[in-house]
Tab-separated table of C-alpha atoms and ligand atoms in Angstrom:
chain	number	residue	atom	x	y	z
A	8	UNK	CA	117.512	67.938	101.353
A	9	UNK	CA	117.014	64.961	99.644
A	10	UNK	CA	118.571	63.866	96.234
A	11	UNK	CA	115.611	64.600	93.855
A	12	UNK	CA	115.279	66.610	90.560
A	13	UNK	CA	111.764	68.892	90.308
A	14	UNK	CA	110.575	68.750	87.272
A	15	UNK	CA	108.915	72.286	86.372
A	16	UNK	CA	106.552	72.442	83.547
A	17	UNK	CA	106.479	76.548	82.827
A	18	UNK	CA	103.319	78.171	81.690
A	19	UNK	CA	103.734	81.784	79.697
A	20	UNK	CA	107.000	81.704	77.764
A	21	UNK	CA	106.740	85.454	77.465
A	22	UNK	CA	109.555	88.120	78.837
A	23	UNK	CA	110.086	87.354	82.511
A	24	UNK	CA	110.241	83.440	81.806
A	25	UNK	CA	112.609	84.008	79.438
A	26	UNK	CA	114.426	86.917	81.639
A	27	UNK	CA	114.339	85.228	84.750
A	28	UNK	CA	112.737	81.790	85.422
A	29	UNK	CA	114.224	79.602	82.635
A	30	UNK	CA	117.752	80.788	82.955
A	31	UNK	CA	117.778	79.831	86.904
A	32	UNK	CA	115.698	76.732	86.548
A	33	UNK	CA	118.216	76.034	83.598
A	34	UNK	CA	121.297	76.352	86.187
A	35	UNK	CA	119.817	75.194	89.064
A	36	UNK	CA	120.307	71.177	90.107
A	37	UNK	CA	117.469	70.836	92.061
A	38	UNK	CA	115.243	71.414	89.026
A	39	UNK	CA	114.803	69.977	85.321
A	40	UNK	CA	112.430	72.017	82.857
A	41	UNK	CA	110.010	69.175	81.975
A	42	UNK	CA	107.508	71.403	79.474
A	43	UNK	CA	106.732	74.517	78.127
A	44	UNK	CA	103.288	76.135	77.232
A	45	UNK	CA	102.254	78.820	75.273
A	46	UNK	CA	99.395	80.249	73.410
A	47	UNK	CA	101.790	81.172	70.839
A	48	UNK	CA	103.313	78.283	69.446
A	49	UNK	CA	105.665	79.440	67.845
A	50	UNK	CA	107.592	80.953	70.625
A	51	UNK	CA	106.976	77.756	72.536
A	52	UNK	CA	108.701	75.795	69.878
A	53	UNK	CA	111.467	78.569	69.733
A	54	UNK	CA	112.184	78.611	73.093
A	55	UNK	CA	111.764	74.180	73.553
A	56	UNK	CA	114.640	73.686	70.680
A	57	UNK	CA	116.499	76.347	72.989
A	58	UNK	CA	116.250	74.742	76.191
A	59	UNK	CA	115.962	71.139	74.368
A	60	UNK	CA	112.594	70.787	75.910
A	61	UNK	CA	110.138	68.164	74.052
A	62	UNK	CA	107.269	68.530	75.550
A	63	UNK	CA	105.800	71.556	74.337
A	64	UNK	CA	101.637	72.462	74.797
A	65	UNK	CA	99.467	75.399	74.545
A	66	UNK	CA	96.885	74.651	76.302
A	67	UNK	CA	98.067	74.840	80.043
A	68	UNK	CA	95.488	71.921	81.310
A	69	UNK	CA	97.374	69.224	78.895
A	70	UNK	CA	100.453	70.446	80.935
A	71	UNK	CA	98.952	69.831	83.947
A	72	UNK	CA	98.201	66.195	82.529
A	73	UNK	CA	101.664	65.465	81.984
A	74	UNK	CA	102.921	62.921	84.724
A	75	UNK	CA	106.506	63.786	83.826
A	76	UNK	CA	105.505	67.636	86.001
A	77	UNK	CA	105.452	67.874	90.353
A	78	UNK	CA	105.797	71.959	90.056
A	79	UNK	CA	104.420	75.002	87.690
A	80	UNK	CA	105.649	78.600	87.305
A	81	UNK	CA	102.571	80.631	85.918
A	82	UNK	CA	104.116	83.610	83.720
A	83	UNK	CA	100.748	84.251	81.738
A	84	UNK	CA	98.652	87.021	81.839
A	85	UNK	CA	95.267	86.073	84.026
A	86	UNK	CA	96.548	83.394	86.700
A	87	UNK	CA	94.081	82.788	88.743
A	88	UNK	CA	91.767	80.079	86.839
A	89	UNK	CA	95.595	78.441	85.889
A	90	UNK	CA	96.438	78.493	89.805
A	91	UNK	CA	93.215	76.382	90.779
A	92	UNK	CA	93.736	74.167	87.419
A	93	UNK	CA	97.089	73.591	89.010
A	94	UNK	CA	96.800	73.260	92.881
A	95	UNK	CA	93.756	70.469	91.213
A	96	UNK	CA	96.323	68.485	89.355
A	97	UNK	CA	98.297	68.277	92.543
A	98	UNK	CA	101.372	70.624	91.179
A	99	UNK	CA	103.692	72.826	93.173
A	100	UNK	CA	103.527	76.290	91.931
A	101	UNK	CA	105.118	79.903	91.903
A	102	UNK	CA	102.660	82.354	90.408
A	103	UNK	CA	103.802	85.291	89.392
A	104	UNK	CA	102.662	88.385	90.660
A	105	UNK	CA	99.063	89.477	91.097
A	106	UNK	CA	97.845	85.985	92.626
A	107	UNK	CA	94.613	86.428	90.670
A	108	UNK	CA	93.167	89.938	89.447
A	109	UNK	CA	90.196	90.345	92.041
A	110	UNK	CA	90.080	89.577	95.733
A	111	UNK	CA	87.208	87.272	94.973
A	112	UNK	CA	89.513	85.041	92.740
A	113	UNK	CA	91.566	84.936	95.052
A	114	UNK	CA	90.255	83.869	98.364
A	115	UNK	CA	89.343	80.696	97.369
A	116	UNK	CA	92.759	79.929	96.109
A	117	UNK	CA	94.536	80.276	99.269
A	118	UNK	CA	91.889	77.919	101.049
A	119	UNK	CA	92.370	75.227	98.357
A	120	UNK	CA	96.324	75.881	98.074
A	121	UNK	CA	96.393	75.410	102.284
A	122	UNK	CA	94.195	71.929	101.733
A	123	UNK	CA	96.300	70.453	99.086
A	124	UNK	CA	99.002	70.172	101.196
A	125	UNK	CA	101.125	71.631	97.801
A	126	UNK	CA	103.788	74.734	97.925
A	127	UNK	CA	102.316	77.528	96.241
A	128	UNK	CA	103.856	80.871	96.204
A	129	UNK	CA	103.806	84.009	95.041
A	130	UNK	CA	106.834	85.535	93.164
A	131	UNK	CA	107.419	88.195	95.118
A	132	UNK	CA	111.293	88.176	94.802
A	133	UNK	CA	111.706	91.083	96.348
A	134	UNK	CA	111.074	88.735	99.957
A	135	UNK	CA	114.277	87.097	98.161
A	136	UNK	CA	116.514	89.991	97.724
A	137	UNK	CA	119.444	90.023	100.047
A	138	UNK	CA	119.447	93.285	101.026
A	139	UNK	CA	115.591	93.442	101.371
A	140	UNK	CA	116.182	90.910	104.434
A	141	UNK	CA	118.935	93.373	105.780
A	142	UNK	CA	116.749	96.053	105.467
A	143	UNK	CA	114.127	94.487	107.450
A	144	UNK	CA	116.532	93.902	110.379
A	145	UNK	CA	117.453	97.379	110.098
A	146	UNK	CA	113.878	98.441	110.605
A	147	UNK	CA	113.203	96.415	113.106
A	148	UNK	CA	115.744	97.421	115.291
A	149	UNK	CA	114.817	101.049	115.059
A	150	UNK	CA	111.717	100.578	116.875
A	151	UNK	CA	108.248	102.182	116.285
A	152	UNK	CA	108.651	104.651	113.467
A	153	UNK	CA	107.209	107.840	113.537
A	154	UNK	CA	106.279	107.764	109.422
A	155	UNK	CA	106.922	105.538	106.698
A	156	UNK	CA	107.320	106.867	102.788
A	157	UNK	CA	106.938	103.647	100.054
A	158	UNK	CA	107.889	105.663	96.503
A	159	UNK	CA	107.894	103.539	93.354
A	160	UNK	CA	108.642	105.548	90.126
A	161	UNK	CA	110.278	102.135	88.327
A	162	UNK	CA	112.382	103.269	85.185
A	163	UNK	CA	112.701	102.363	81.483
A	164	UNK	CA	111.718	98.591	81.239
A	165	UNK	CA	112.044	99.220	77.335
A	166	UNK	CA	115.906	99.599	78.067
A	167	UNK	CA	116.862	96.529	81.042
A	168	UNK	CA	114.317	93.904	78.688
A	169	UNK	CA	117.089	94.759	75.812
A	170	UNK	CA	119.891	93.434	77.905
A	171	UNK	CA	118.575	89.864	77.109
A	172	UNK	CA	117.955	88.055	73.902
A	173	UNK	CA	114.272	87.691	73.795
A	174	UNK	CA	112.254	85.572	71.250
A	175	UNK	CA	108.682	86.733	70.599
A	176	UNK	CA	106.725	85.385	67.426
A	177	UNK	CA	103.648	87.332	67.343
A	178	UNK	CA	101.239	84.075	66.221
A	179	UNK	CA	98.769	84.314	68.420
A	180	UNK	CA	95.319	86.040	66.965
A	181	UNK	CA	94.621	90.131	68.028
A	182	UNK	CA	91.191	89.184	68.755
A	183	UNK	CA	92.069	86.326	71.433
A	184	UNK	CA	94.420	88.748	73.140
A	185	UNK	CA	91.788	91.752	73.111
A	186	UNK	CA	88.770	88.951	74.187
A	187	UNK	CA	91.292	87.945	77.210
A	188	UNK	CA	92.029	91.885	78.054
A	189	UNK	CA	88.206	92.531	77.729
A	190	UNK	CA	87.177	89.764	80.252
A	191	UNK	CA	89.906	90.812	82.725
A	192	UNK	CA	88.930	94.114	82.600
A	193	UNK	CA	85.038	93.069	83.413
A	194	UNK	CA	86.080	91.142	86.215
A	195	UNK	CA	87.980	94.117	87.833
A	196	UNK	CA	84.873	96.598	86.999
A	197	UNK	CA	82.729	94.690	89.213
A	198	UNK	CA	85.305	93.934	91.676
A	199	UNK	CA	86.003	97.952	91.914
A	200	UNK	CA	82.492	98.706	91.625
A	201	UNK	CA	79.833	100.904	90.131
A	202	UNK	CA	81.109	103.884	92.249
A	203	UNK	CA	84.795	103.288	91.207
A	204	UNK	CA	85.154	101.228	87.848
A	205	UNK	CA	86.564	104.290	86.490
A	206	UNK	CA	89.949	103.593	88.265
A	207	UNK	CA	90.419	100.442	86.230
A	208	UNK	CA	93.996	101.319	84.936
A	209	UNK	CA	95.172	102.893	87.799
A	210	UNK	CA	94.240	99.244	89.775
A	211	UNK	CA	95.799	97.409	86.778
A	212	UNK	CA	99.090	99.954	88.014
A	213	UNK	CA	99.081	98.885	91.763
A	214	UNK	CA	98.396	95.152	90.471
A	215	UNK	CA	101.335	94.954	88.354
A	216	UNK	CA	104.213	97.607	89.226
A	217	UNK	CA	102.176	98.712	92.621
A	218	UNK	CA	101.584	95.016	93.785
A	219	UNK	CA	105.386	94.334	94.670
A	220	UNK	CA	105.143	97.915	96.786
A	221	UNK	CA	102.181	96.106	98.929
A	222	UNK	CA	103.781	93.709	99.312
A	223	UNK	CA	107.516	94.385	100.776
A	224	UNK	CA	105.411	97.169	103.062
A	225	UNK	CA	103.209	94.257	104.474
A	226	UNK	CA	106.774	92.153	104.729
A	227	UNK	CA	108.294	95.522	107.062
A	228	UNK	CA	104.919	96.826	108.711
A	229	UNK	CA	102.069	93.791	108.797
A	230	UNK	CA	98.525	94.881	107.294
A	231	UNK	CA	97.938	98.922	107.813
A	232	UNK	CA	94.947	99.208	109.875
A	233	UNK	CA	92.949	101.096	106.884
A	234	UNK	CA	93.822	104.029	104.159
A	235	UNK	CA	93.186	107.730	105.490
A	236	UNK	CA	93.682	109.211	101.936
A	237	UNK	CA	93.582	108.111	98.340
A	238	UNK	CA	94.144	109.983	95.343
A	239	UNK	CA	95.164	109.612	91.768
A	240	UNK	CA	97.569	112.397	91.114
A	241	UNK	CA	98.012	111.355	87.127
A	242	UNK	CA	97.431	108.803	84.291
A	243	UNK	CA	99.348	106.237	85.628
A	244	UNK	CA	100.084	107.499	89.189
A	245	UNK	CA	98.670	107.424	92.511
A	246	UNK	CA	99.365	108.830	95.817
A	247	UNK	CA	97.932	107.110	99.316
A	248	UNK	CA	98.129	107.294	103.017
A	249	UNK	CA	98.154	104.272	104.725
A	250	UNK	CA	97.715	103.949	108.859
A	251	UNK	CA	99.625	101.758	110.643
A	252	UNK	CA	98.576	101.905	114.496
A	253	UNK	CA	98.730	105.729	113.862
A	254	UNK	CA	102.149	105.394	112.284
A	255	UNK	CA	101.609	107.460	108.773
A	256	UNK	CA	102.774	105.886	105.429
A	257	UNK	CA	102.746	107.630	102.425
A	258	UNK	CA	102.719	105.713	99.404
A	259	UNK	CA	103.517	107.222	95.926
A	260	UNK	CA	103.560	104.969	92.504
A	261	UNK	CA	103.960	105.685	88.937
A	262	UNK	CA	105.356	104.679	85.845
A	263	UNK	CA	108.367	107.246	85.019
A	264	UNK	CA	110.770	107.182	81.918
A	265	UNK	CA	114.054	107.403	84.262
A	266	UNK	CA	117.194	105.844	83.318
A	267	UNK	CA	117.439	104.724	86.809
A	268	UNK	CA	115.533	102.812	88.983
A	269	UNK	CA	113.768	104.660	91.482
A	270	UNK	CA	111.783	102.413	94.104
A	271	UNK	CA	112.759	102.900	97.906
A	272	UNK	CA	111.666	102.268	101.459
A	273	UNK	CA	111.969	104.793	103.559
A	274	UNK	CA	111.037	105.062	107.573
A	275	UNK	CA	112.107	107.595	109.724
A	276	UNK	CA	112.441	106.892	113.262
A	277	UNK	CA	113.126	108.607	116.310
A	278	UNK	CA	116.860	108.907	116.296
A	279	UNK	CA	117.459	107.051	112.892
A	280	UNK	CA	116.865	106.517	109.529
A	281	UNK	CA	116.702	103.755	107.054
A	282	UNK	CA	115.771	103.983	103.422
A	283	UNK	CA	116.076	100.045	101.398
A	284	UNK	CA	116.396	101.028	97.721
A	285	UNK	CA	115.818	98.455	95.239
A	286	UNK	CA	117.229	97.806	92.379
A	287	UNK	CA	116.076	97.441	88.281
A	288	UNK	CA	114.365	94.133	88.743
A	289	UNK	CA	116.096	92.639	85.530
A	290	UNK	CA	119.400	93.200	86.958
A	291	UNK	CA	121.174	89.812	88.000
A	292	UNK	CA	123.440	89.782	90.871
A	293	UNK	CA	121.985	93.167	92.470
A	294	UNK	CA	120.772	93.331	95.789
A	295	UNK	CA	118.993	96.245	97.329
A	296	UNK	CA	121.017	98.795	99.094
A	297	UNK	CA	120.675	99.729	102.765
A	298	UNK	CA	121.228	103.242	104.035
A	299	UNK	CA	121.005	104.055	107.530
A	300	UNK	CA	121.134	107.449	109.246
A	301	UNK	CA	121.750	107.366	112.701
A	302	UNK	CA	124.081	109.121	115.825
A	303	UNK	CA	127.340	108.092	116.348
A	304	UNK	CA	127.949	110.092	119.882
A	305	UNK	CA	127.477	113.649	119.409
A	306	UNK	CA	127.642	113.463	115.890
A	307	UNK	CA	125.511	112.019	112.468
A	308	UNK	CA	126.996	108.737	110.752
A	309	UNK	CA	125.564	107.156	107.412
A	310	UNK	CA	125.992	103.991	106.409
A	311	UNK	CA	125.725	102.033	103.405
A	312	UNK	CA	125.187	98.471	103.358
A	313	UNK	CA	125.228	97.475	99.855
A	314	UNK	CA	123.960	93.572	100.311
A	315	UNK	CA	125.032	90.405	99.098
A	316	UNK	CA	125.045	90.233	95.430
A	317	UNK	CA	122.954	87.670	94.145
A	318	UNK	CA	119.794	87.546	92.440
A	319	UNK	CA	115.821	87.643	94.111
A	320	UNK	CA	114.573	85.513	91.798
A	321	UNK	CA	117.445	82.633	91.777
A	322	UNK	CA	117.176	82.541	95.758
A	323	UNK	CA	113.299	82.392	94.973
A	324	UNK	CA	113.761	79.051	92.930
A	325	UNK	CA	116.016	78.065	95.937
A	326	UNK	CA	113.498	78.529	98.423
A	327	UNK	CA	111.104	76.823	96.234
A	328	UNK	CA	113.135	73.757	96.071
A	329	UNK	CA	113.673	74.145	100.102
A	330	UNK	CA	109.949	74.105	100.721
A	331	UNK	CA	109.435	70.984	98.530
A	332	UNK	CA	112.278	68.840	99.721
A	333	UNK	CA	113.286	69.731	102.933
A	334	UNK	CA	109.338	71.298	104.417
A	335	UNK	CA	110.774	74.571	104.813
A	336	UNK	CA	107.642	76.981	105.581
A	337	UNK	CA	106.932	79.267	102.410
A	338	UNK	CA	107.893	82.905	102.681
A	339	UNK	CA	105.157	84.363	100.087
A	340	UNK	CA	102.187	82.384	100.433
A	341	UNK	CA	98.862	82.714	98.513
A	342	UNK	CA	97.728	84.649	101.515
A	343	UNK	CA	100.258	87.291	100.659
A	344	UNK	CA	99.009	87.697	97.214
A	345	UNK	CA	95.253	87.787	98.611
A	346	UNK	CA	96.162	90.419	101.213
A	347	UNK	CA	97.773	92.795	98.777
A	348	UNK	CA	94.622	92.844	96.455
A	349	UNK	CA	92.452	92.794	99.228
A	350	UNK	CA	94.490	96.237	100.255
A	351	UNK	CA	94.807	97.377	96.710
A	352	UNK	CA	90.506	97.265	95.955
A	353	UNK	CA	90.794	99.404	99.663
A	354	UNK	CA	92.888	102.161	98.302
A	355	UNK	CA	91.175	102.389	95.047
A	356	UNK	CA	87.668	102.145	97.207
A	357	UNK	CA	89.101	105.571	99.076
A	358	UNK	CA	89.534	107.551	96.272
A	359	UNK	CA	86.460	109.483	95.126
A	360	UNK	CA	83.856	107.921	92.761
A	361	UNK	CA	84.696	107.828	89.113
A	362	UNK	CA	81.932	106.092	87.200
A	363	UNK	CA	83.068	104.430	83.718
B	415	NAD	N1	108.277	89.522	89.428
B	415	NAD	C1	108.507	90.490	88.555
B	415	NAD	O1	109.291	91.406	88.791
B	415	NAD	C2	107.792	90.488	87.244
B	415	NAD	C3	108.355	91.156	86.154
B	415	NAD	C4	107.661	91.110	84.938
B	415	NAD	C5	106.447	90.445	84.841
B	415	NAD	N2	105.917	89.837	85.943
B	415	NAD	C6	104.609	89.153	85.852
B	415	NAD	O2	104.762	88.016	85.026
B	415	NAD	C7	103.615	87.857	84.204
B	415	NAD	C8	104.054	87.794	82.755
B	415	NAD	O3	104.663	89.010	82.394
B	415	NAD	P1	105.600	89.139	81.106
B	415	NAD	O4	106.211	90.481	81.182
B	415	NAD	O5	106.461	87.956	80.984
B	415	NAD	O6	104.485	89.139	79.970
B	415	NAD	P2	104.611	88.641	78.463
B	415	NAD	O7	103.423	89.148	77.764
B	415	NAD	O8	105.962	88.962	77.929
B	415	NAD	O9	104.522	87.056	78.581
B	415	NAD	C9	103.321	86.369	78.854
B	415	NAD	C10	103.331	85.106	78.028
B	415	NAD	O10	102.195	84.315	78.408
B	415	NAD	C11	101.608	83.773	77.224
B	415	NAD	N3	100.208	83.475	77.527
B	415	NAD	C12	99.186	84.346	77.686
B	415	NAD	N4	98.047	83.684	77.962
B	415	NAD	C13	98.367	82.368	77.999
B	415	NAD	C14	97.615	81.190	78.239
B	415	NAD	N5	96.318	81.230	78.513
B	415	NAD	N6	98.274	80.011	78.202
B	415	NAD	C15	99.602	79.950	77.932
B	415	NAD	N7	100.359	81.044	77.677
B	415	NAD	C16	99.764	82.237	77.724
B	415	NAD	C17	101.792	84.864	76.178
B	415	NAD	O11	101.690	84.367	74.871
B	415	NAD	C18	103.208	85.371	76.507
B	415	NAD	O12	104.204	84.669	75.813
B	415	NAD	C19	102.679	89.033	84.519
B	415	NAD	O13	101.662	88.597	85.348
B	415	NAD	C20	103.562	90.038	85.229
B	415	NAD	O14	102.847	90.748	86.220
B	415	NAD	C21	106.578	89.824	87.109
């Protein structure tokens, strides 16, 4: 790797910036935080005397201008537009999870990410997580499953965000947030839809929670050859099947109030089992945990492989750095992000009409 220093210029100052991506690109030698930007400027200037950042915007495109920037992480709300703004100004990026909020956003973005020659990922950590990449050895070896079960019931966000000092000045006008919402919410009407524009939260659920479900299932199983049943079984919760060359998956996703995290992988195979459960996303230094099922002679064995410990989105920022300075081939493309909304409009295009 050679003996260079990234600068990152990082765009949405907001909860998982402050959470995640600052600390690690803080601690991290292969990077320097070059500039912040905000919409609120007073948590940009908050969080640049913090980090003793100077160069502090709020509008993202005078970012982009800034010579002093190779890479971006986008942390805002609506990415896409930011993503092309960025790949045009010839910047690395990580985008945070969705890629864009509509498939038709985001095809484009993968072509022109593939052309520039840039890195561009998506911040899928879980791809990251240690024992996500056991997991998927695990699975592997067990052969063709004979059905697959995805549950995501997350947990109290409320109570993990409260582990970490957060800074939030709330100077940024109600009507600009609610125009931005408004927009959004267009865009994914017409994306859904006459027939199905009534699902609009429930696709706003599999974009933000649901999305990193997609996307470690597409990591284990590939695309599912098309979605035999679609249903939403509450306010914010949804139930699909998904086919896999016949092999069944049944995917289950809502927003609980647990205390725990509850988000697992589970596929059942002919003699063994093995279930990946992930961990509270805002924990540092916690990988997934492996449990296999399986014979041992005439007898049943379980095992628990509880994974390195050491955080997705650290090892993220590593591989980032990796792919810039050493050509390593990114593990969450663009393409990634475009094939999980692609699936996500499916699944909400199975379920029966709901009109607005
Ligand atoms: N990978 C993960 O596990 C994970 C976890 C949480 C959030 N996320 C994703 O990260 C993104 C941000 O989530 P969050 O929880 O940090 O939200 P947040 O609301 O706390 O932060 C977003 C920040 O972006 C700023 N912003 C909004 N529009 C902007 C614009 N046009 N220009 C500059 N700044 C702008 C806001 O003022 C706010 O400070 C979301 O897309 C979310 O899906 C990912």
């Amino acid at each position: 790797m050679q003996d260079r220093v990234i600068g990152v210029g990082v765009i949405g100052c907001g909860e998982i910036a402050q959470l995640m991506h600052l600390p690690y690109l803080q601690e991290l030698p292969a990077f320097r935080i070059a500039a912040l930007c905000d919409i609120s400027p007073g948590t940009v200037d908050k969080i640049g005397e913090h980090y003793s950042v100077a160069a502090r915007y709020s509008d993202h495109r005078a970012l982009l201008a800034d010579p002093n920037i190779d890479a971006v992480v986008i942390c805002t709300y609506d990415h896409g537009g930011m993503v092309a703004d960025a790949i045009r100004a010839g910047k690395h990026l990580i985008v945070e999870k969705p890629l864009a909020f509509t498939p038709q956003e985001a095809r484009p973005l993968v072509e022109q990410a593939e052309r520039s020659g840039l890195v561009a990922l998506v911040g899928y950590m879980k791809f990251y997580d240690p024992g996500y990449e056991i997991g998927l050895e695990r699975i592997a070896a067990i052969g063709r499953p004979k059905s697959i079960h995805v549950h995501d019931f997350a947990g109290r966000f409320d109570r993990y965000g409260k582990l970490y000092t957060q800074t939030r000045i709330a100077d940024v006008s109600a009507d600009l947030l609610a125009a931005g919402r408004n927009a959004v919410a267009k865009r994914i009407e017409a994306a859904l839809g006459p027939d199905h524009a009534g699902y609009r939260d429930l696709y706003h659920l599999l974009l933000g929670l649901g999305s990193h479900d997609l996307a470690v299932m597409r990591g284990a199983f590939g695309a599912p050859s098309g979605v035999v049943h679609a249903r939403q079984t509450g306010p914010n919760q949804l139930l699909a099947v998904l086919d896999y060359d016949g092999v069944p998956c049944l995917l289950d996703v809502a927003l609980a109030q647990y205390e725990w995290w509850d988000e697992w992988i589970h596929v059942h195979g002919e003699r063994e089992e093995v279930r990946i459960d992930f961990q509270n996303p805002y924990f540092r230094n916690a990988s997934a945990i492996v449990r296999v099922r399986e014979a041992a002679g005439e007898t049943a064995s379980e095992r628990v492989i509880p994974g390195i410990p050491d955080t997705a989105f650290r090892r993220e920022w590593l591989h980032f750095a990796d792919c810039i300075l050493a050509g390593a081939k990114p593990r969450t493309p663009l393409s990634g992000g475009l094939a999980d909304l692609d699936l996500a409009v499916q699944i909400i295009q199975a379920m029966p009409p709901k009109r607005l």
